[in-house]
XYZ file of C-alpha atoms in Angstrom:
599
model
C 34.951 49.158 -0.467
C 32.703 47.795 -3.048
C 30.320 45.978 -0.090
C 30.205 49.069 1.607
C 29.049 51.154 -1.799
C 26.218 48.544 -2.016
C 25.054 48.353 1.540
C 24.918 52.190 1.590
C 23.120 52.464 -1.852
C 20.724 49.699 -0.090
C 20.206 51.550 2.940
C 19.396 55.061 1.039
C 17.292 53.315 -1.263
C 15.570 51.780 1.652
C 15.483 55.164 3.397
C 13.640 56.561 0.360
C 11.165 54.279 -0.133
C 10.382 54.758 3.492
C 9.876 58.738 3.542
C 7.892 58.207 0.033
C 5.807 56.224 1.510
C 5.047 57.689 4.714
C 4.284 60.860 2.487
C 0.804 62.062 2.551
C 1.333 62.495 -1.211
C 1.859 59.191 -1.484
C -1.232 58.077 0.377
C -3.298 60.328 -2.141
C -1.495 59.145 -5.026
C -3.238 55.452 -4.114
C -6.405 56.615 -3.537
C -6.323 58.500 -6.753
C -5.127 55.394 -8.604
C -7.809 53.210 -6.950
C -10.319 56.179 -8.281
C -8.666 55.726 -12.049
C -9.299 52.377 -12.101
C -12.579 51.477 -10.997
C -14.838 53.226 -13.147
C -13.440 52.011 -16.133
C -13.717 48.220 -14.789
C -17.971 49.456 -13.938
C -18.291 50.907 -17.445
C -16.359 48.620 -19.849
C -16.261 45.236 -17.930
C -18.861 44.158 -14.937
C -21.442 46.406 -16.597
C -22.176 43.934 -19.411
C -22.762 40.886 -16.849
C -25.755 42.913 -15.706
C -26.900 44.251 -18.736
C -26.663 40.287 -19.911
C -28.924 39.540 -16.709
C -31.282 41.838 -17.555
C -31.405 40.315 -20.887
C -30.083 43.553 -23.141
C -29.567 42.338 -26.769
C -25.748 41.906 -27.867
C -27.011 45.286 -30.710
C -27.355 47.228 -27.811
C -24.880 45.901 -25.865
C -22.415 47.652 -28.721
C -23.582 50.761 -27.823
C -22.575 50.862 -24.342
C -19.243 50.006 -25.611
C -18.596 53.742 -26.621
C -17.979 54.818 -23.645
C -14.923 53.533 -23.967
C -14.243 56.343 -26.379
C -14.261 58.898 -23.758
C -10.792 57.243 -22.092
C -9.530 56.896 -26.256
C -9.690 60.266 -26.812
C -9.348 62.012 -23.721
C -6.730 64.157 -24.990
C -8.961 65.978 -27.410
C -10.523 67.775 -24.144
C -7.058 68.138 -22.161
C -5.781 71.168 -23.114
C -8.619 72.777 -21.042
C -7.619 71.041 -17.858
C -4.515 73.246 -18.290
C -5.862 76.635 -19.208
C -9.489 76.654 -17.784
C -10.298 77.422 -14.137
C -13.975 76.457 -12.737
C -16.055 79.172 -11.510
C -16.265 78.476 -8.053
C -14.285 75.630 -7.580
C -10.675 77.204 -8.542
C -9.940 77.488 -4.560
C -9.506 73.799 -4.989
C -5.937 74.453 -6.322
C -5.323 73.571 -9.830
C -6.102 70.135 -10.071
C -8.548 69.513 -7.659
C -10.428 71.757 -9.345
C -11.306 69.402 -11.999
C -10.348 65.908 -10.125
C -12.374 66.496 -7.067
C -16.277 67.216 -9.105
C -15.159 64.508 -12.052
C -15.072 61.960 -8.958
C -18.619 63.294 -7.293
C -20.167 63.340 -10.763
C -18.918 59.863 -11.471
C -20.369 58.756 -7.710
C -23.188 60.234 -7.994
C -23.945 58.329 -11.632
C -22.795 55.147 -10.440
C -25.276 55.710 -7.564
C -28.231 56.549 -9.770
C -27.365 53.787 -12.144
C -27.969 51.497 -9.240
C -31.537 52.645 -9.012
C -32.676 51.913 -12.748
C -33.811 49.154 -14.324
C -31.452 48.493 -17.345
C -34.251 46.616 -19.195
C -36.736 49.387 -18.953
C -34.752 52.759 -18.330
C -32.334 51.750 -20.839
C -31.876 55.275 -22.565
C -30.921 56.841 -18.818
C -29.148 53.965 -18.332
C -26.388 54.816 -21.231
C -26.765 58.638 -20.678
C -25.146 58.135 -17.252
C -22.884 55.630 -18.262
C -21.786 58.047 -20.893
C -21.682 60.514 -18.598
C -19.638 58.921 -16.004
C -17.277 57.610 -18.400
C -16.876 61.384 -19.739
C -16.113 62.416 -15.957
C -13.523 59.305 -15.790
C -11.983 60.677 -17.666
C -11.201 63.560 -17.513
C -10.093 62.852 -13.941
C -7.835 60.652 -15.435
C -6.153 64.268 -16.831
C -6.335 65.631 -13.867
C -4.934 62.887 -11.814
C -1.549 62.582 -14.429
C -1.200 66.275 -14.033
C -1.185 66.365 -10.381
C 0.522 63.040 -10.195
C 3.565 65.443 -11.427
C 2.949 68.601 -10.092
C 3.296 67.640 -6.739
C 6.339 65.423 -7.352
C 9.245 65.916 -4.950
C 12.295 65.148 -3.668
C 10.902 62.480 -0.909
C 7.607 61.449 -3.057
C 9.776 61.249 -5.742
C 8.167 60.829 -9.413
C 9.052 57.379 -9.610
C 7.254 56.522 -6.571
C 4.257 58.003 -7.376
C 3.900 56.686 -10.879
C 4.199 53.124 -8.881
C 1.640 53.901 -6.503
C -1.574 55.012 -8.779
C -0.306 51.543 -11.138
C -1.262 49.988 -7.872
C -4.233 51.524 -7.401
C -5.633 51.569 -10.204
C -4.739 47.590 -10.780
C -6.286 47.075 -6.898
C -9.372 48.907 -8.222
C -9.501 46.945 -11.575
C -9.605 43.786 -9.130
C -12.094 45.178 -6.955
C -14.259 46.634 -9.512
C -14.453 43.245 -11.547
C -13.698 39.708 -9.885
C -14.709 41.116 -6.863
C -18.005 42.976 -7.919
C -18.809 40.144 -9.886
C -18.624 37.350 -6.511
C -20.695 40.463 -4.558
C -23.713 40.853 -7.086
C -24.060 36.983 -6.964
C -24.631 37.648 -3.428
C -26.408 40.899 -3.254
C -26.956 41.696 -6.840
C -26.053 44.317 -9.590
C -27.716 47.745 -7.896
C -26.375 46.679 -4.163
C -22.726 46.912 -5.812
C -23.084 49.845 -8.003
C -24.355 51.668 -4.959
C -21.744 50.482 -2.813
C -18.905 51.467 -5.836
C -20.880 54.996 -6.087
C -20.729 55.619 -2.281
C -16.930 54.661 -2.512
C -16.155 57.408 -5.072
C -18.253 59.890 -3.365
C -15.852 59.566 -0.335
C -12.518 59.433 -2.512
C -14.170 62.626 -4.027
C -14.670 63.795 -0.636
C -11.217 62.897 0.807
C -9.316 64.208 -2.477
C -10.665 67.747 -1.071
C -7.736 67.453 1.258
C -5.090 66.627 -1.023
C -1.835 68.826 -1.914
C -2.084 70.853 -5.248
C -0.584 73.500 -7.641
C -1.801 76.889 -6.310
C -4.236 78.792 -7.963
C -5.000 82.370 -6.937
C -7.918 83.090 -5.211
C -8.300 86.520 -6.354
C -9.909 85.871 -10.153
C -8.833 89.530 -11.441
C -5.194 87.929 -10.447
C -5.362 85.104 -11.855
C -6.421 86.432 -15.177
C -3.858 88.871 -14.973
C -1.144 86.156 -14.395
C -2.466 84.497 -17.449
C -2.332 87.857 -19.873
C 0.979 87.820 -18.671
C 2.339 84.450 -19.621
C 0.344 84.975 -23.191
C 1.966 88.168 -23.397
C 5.054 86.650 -23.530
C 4.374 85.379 -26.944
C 5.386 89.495 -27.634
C 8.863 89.883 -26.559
C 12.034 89.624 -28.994
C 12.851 86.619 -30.380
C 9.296 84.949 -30.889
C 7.552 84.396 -33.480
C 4.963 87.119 -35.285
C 1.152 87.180 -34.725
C 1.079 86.359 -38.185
C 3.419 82.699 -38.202
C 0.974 81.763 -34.741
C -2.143 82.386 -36.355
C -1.108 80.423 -39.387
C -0.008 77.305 -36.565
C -3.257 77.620 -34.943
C -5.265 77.611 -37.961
C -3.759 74.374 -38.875
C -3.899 72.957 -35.748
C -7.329 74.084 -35.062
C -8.855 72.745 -38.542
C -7.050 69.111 -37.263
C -8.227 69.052 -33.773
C -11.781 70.178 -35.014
C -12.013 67.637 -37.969
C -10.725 65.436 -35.083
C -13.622 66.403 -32.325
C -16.345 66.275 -35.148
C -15.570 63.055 -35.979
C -15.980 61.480 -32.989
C -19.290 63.543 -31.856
C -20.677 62.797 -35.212
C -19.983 58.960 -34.356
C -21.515 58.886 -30.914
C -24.405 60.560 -32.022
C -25.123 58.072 -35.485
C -24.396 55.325 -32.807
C -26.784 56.646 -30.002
C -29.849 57.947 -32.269
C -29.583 54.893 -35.155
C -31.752 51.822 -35.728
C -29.173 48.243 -34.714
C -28.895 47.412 -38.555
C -27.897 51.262 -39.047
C -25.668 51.586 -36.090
C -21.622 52.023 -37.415
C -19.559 49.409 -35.755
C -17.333 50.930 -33.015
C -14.451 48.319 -33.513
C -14.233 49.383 -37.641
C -14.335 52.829 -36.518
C -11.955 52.587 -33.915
C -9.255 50.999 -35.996
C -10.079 52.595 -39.335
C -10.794 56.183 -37.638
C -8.884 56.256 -34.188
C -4.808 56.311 -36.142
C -6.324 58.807 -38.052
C -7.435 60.963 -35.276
C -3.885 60.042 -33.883
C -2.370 61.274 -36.688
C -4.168 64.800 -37.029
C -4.220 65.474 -33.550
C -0.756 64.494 -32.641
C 1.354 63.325 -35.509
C 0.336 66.395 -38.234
C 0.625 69.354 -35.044
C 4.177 67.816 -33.971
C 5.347 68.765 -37.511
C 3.932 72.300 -37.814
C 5.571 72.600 -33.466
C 8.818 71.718 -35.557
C 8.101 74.421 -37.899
C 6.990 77.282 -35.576
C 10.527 75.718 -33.913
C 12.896 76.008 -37.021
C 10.830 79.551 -37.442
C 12.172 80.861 -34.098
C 15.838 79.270 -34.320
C 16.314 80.700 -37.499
C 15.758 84.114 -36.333
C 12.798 84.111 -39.690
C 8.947 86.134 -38.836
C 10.145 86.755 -35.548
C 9.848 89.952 -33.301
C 12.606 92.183 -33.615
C 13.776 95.040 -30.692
C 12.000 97.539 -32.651
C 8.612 95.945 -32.511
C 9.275 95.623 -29.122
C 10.949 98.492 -27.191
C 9.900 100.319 -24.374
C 8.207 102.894 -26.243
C 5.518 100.743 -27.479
C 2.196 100.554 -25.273
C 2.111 96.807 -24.086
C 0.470 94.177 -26.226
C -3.445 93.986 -26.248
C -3.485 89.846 -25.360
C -6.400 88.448 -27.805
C -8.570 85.062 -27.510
C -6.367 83.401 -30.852
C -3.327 84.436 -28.146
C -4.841 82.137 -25.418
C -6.173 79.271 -27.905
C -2.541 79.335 -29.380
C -1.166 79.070 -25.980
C -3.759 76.275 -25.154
C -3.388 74.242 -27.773
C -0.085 75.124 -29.913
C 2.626 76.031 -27.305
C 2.689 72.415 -25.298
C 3.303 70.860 -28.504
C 5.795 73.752 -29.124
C 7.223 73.300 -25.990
C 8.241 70.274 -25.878
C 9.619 70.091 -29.569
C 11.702 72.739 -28.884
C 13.044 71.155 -25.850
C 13.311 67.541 -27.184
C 14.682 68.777 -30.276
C 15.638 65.591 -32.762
C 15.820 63.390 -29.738
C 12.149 63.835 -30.092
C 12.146 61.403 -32.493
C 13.632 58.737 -30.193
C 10.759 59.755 -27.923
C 8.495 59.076 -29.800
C 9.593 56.015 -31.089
C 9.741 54.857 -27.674
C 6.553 55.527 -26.854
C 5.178 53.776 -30.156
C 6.396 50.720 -29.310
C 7.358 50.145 -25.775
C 4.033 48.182 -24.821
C 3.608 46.730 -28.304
C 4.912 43.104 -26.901
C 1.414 43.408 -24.635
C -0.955 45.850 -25.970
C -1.245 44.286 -29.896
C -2.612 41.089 -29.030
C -4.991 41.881 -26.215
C -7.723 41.657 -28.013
C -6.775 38.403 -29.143
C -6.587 36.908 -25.898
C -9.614 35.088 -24.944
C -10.150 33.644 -28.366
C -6.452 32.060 -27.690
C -7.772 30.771 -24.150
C -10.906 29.552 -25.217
C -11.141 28.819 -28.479
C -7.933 27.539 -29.500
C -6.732 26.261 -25.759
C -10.211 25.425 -25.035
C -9.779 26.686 -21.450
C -12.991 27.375 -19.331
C -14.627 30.438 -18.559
C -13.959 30.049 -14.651
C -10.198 28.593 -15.426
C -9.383 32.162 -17.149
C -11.530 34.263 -14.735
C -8.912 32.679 -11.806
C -5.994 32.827 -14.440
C -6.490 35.871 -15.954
C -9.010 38.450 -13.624
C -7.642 36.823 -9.875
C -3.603 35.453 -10.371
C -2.952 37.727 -12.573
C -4.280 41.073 -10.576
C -2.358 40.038 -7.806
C 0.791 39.302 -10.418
C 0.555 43.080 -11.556
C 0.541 44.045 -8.000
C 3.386 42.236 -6.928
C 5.273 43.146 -10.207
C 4.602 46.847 -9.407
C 5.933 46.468 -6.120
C 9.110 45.240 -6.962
C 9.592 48.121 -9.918
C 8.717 50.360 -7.566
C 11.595 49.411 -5.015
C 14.096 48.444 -7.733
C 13.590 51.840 -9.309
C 14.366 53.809 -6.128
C 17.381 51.326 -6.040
C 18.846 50.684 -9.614
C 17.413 54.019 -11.436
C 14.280 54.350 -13.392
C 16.131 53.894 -16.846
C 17.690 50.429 -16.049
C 14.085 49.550 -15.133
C 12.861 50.705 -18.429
C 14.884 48.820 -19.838
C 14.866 45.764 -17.953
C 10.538 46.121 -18.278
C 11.021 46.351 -21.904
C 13.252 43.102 -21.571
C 10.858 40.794 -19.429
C 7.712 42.318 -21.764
C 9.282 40.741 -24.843
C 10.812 37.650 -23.259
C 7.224 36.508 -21.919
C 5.549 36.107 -25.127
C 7.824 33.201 -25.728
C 6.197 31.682 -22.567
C 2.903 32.309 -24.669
C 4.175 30.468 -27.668
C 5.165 27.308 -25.645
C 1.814 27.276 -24.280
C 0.426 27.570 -27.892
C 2.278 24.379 -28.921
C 0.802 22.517 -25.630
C 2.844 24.320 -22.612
C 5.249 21.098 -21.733
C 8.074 23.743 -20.300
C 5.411 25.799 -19.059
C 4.149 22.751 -16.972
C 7.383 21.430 -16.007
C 8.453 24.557 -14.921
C 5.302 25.295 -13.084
C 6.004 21.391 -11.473
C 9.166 22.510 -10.128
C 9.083 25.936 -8.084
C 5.714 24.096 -6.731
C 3.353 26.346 -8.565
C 0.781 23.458 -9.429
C 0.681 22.845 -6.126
C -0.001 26.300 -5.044
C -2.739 27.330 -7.824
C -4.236 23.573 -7.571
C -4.919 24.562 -3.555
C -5.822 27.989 -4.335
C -8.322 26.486 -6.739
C -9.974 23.945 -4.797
C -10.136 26.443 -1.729
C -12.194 29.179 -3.939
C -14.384 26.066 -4.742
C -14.949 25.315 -1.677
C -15.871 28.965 -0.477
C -18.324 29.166 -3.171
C -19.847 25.791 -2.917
C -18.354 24.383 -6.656
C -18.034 20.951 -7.086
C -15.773 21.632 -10.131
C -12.155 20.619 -9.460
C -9.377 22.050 -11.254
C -8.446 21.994 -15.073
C -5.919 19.543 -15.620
C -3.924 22.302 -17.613
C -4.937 25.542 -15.573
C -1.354 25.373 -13.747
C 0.034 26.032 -17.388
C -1.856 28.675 -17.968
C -1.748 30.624 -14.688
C 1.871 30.317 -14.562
C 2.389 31.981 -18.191
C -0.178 34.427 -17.244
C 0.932 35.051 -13.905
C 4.793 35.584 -15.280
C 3.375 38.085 -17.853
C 1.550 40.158 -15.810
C 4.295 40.133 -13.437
C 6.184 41.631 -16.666
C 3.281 43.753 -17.110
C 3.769 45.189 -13.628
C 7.754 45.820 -13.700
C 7.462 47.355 -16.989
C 4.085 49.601 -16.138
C 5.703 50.653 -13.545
C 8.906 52.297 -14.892
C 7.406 53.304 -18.166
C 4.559 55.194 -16.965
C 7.587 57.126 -14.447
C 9.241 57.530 -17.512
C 6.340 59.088 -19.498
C 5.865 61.789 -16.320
C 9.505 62.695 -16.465
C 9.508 64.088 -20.201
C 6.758 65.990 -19.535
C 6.586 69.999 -18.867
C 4.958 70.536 -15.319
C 3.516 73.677 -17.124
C 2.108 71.621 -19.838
C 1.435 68.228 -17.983
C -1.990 67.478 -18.754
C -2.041 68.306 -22.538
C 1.646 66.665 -23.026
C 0.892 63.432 -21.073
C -2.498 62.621 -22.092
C -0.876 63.325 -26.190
C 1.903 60.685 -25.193
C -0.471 58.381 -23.555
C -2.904 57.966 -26.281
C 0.307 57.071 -28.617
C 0.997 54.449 -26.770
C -2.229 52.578 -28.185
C -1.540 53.717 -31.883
C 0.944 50.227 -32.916
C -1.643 48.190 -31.107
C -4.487 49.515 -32.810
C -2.764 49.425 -36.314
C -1.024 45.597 -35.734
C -4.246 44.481 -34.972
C -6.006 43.896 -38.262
C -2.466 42.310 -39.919
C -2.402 40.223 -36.709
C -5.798 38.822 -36.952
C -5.006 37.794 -40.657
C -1.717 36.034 -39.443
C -2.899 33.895 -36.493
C -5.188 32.560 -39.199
C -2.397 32.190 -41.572
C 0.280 31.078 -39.417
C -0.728 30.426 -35.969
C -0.498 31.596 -32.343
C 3.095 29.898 -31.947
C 4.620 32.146 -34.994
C 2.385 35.930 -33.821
C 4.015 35.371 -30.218
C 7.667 34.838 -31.368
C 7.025 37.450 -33.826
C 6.319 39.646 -31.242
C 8.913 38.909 -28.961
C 11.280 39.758 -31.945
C 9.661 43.314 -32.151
C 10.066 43.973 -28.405
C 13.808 43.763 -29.383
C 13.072 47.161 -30.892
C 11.792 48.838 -28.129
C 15.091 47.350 -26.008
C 17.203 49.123 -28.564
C 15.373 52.200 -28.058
C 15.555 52.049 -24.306
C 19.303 51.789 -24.392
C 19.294 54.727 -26.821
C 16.812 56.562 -24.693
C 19.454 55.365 -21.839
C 22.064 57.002 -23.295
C 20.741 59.954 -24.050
C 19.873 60.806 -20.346
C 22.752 59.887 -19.589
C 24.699 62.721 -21.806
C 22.589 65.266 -20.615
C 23.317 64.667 -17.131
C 20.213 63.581 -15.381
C 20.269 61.120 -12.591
C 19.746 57.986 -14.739
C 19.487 56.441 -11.316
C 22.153 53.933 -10.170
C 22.446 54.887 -6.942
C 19.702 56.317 -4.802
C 20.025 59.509 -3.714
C 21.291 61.134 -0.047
C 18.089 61.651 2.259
C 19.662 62.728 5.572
C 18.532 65.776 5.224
C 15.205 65.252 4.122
C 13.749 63.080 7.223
C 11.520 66.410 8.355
C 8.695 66.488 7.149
C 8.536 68.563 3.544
C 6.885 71.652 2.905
C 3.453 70.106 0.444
C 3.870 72.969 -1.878
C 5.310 71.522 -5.225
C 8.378 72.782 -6.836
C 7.829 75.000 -9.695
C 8.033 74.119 -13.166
């Protein structure tokens, strides 16, 4: 009986996987991935190999590196991706609307990039970098949102999360090792024009994509919105009074917030190089604190418009609101509080104290990965003394395709064994592979005898010599690059399993109604630990050494197993498919209506 459980769970997991992905959804969902990740990998990586060709000071170098602000703070913009149609465009349907232009604007900068002369047009040069990184992201929003919107029974949440990991980590390959071995060929403006082109016709093609429905009659749709603010009237909710006291709060946060950052970018831009604030001090010094007002602080005073309601305190009573009375005039504080106070509200109120676990969660779930990034290439090449070109194949090639392959088998075991087992078991593999990093800090003997015995030498050795051979090197391979692709390769391959289920998870907690302001608030949490750690970190690799930060850190991913099991648990109790045996398809072979469920 117990074979015949398991070959039927196999087969319906096997069946689902197939109608997911012979979803047009599906096929979207990877071009839209692809389109997340390239423009970051043109802005923030291959960029500064041309700007070094062109022979751009490191000084100015630093200030190209603020684009990267625009994907840090994305969230400060996101609540109008939720509330905000575009004149013209809202036909798209209510994603498109903003994901479809973003795309075309960051094509068409890529495109006139291409045409300049870094050197000598360096101010336009940054202004459409900046520009297309501002576009980026804010796709980025827009792609998350619709990435649950349109999330069904066959192109199931899980499936799609999978998919745009994939495409974005294709487009992250694509966009740098790739574009890199291309402009050696055909140089920097014949790839930025090709990359340009490419988003212009994912732009082009997203025009056909499923969406969330917005009316085409404007009058309509600004009557369905007075509606859902007048809401914020009947019995039960709170005053006027208690919202406008919320909003002010939240409003003086998210403002001292948005200020902050504007008034950086323009010091940056406009100063002299010995004048010019350092991006990495202001990013760890001011980025938690922007965290903190623009997430942390508004989640307590959500709690407190909460307790408010629950208590039955400054709320509406029947009299305020009977029949008699003439229907509430809906005021611009109504839709800024439903803009930027009621997500938050939302989703406290529906979390409740499990919140908390949430939260937690997403503090430290990538912390095994994400708070020693930055320390990675001084560990390769500094204290390893690895090569350039041995962590370009390690790191950039191997480890791309590691990702992928990871991400491909979370995607399948996820439609198989649930998407909280594979939270778990991400959170598991995360932590367990930094202790491949700290034998490889003490020399990498078990790394290299393992790598000796599945054949893995072999394999990367004859990968090596192959790509040197293509490109007319001479240079054989390190005598320790085996060691080092095959802890790399194994983490990524962590990377990819965990990535995958976490970012499934992430899009499950969130309200459809509220999906780009609630997952773009969770996403930039992720990065708070890492960019906290960091600083401490630095000071005890100097202290201590690599060996003692990676098993230090594999002891702290311990934390986020406990919390997954919690987290575990907790679906569990409240009844939701925690996912150990795919679900029934038989009825779901036709082909599904595109319109996606409602929230």
């Amino acid at each position: 009986m117990a074979q015949a459980v398991a070959g039927q769970t196999k087969r319906s997991a096997w069946k689902v996987l197939g109608l997911a992905l012979s979803n047009r959804k599906t096929g979207f969902m990877l071009l839209f991935g692809f389109a997340q990740g390239l423009p970051p990998a043109l802005f923030l990586g291959t960029l500064y190999a041309w700007l070094s060709e062109a022979d751009v000071d490191l000084e100015t170098m630093g200030v190209f590196s603020l684009v990267g602000l625009a994907y840090a703070f994305q969230f400060l913009w996101s609540p109008l991706l939720d509330r905000v149609d575009i004149p013209g465009v809202r036909r798209l349907g209510k994603r498109k609307q903003w994901i479809a232009p973003m795309q075309l604007i960051v094509g068409i900068a890529l495109v006139v990039m291409s045409t300049l002369n870094p050197a000598t047009s360096l101010g336009w040069f940054s202004l459409l970098a900046a520009i297309g990184a501002f576009a980026s992201a804010t796709q980025d929003i827009g792609i998350n949102a619709w990435r649950i919107d349109v999330a069904d029974e066959v192109a199931t949440l899980d499936i799609l999360s999978t998919i745009t990991q994939m495409g974005f980590r294709l487009a992250s390959l694509v966009g740098g090792a790739i574009g890199l071995i291309l402009a050696e060929k055909n140089g920097w403006p014949w790839v930025y024009v090709m990359f340009g082109f490419v988003m212009l016709a994912i732009g082009i093609a997203g025009l056909f994509a499923p969406d969330a429905r917005v009316s085409d009659d404007t009058a309509a749709t600004a009557a369905a919105s007075d509606a859902e603010v007048a809401e914020l009237y009947e019995v039960g909710e709170v005053t006027p009074k208690i919202r406008n006291r919320a909003l002010l709060a939240v409003g003086i946060l998210w403002g001292w917030a948005i200020i902050t950052v504007v008034v950086f970018m323009v010091r940056s831009m406009t100063s002299t190089p010995e004048l010019r604030p350092d991006v990495t001090l202001f990013t760890t010094t001011y980025g938690p604190l922007i965290v903190l007002a623009t997430i942390v602080l508004p989640a307590f005073i959500a709690a407190w418009v909460v307790k408010q309601k629950r208590d039955g305190k400054n709320v509406i009573a029947a009299h305020e609101a009977g029949a008699a009375i003439e229907p509430p005039t809906v005021t611009f504080t109504d839709h800024l509080y439903r803009a930027l106070v009621l997500p938050l509200v939302e989703f406290v109120s529906r979390m409740g104290w499990s919140l908390v676990l949430v939260l937690a969660l997403v503090l430290t779930y990538r912390i095994t990965d994400s708070v020693w990034g930055v320390f990675a290439y001084p560990f390769y090449l500094g204290e390893l003394g690895y090569t350039g070109e041995d962590v370009a194949f390690a790191s950039k090639i191997l480890g791309i395709f590691a990702i992928l392959i990871g991400l491909a088998l979370g995607g399948w075991l996820i439609t198989l064994l649930g998407r909280m087992f594979m939270l778990t078991l991400g959170a598991i593999v995360a932590a367990a592979t930094n202790l491949l990093y700290a034998d490889l800090a003490e020399g990498g003997a078990l790394m290299q005898a393992a790598s000796d015995a599945i054949g893995f030498t072999w394999l990367v050795n004859s990968v090596a010599n192959g790509l040197s051979f293509l490109f007319f090197t001479s240079a054989p391979p390190s005598e320790g690059l085996a060691r080092l692709s095959f802890t790399i390769f194994w983490e990524n391959f962590a990377i990819g399993i965990a990535g995958a289920a976490y970012i499934a998870w992430l899009s499950s907690i969130v309200a459809k109604k509220y999906a780009a302001v609630q997952f773009a608030l969770l996403a930039s949490l992720t990065l708070l630990i890492g960019t906290l750690g960091r600083g401490a970190l630095g000071e005890m690799i100097e202290v201590r050494g690599y060996t003692y930060v990676f098993i230090l850190t594999a002891l702290i991913g311990v934390i986020a197993v406990v919390l997954c099991i919690a987290e575990w648990v907790r679906v569990v109790r409240l009844g939701k498919d925690a996912g150990v045996v795919a679900p029934d398809t038989s009825e779901l072979a036709a082909e599904p209506a595109e319109t996606p469920q409602t929230a």
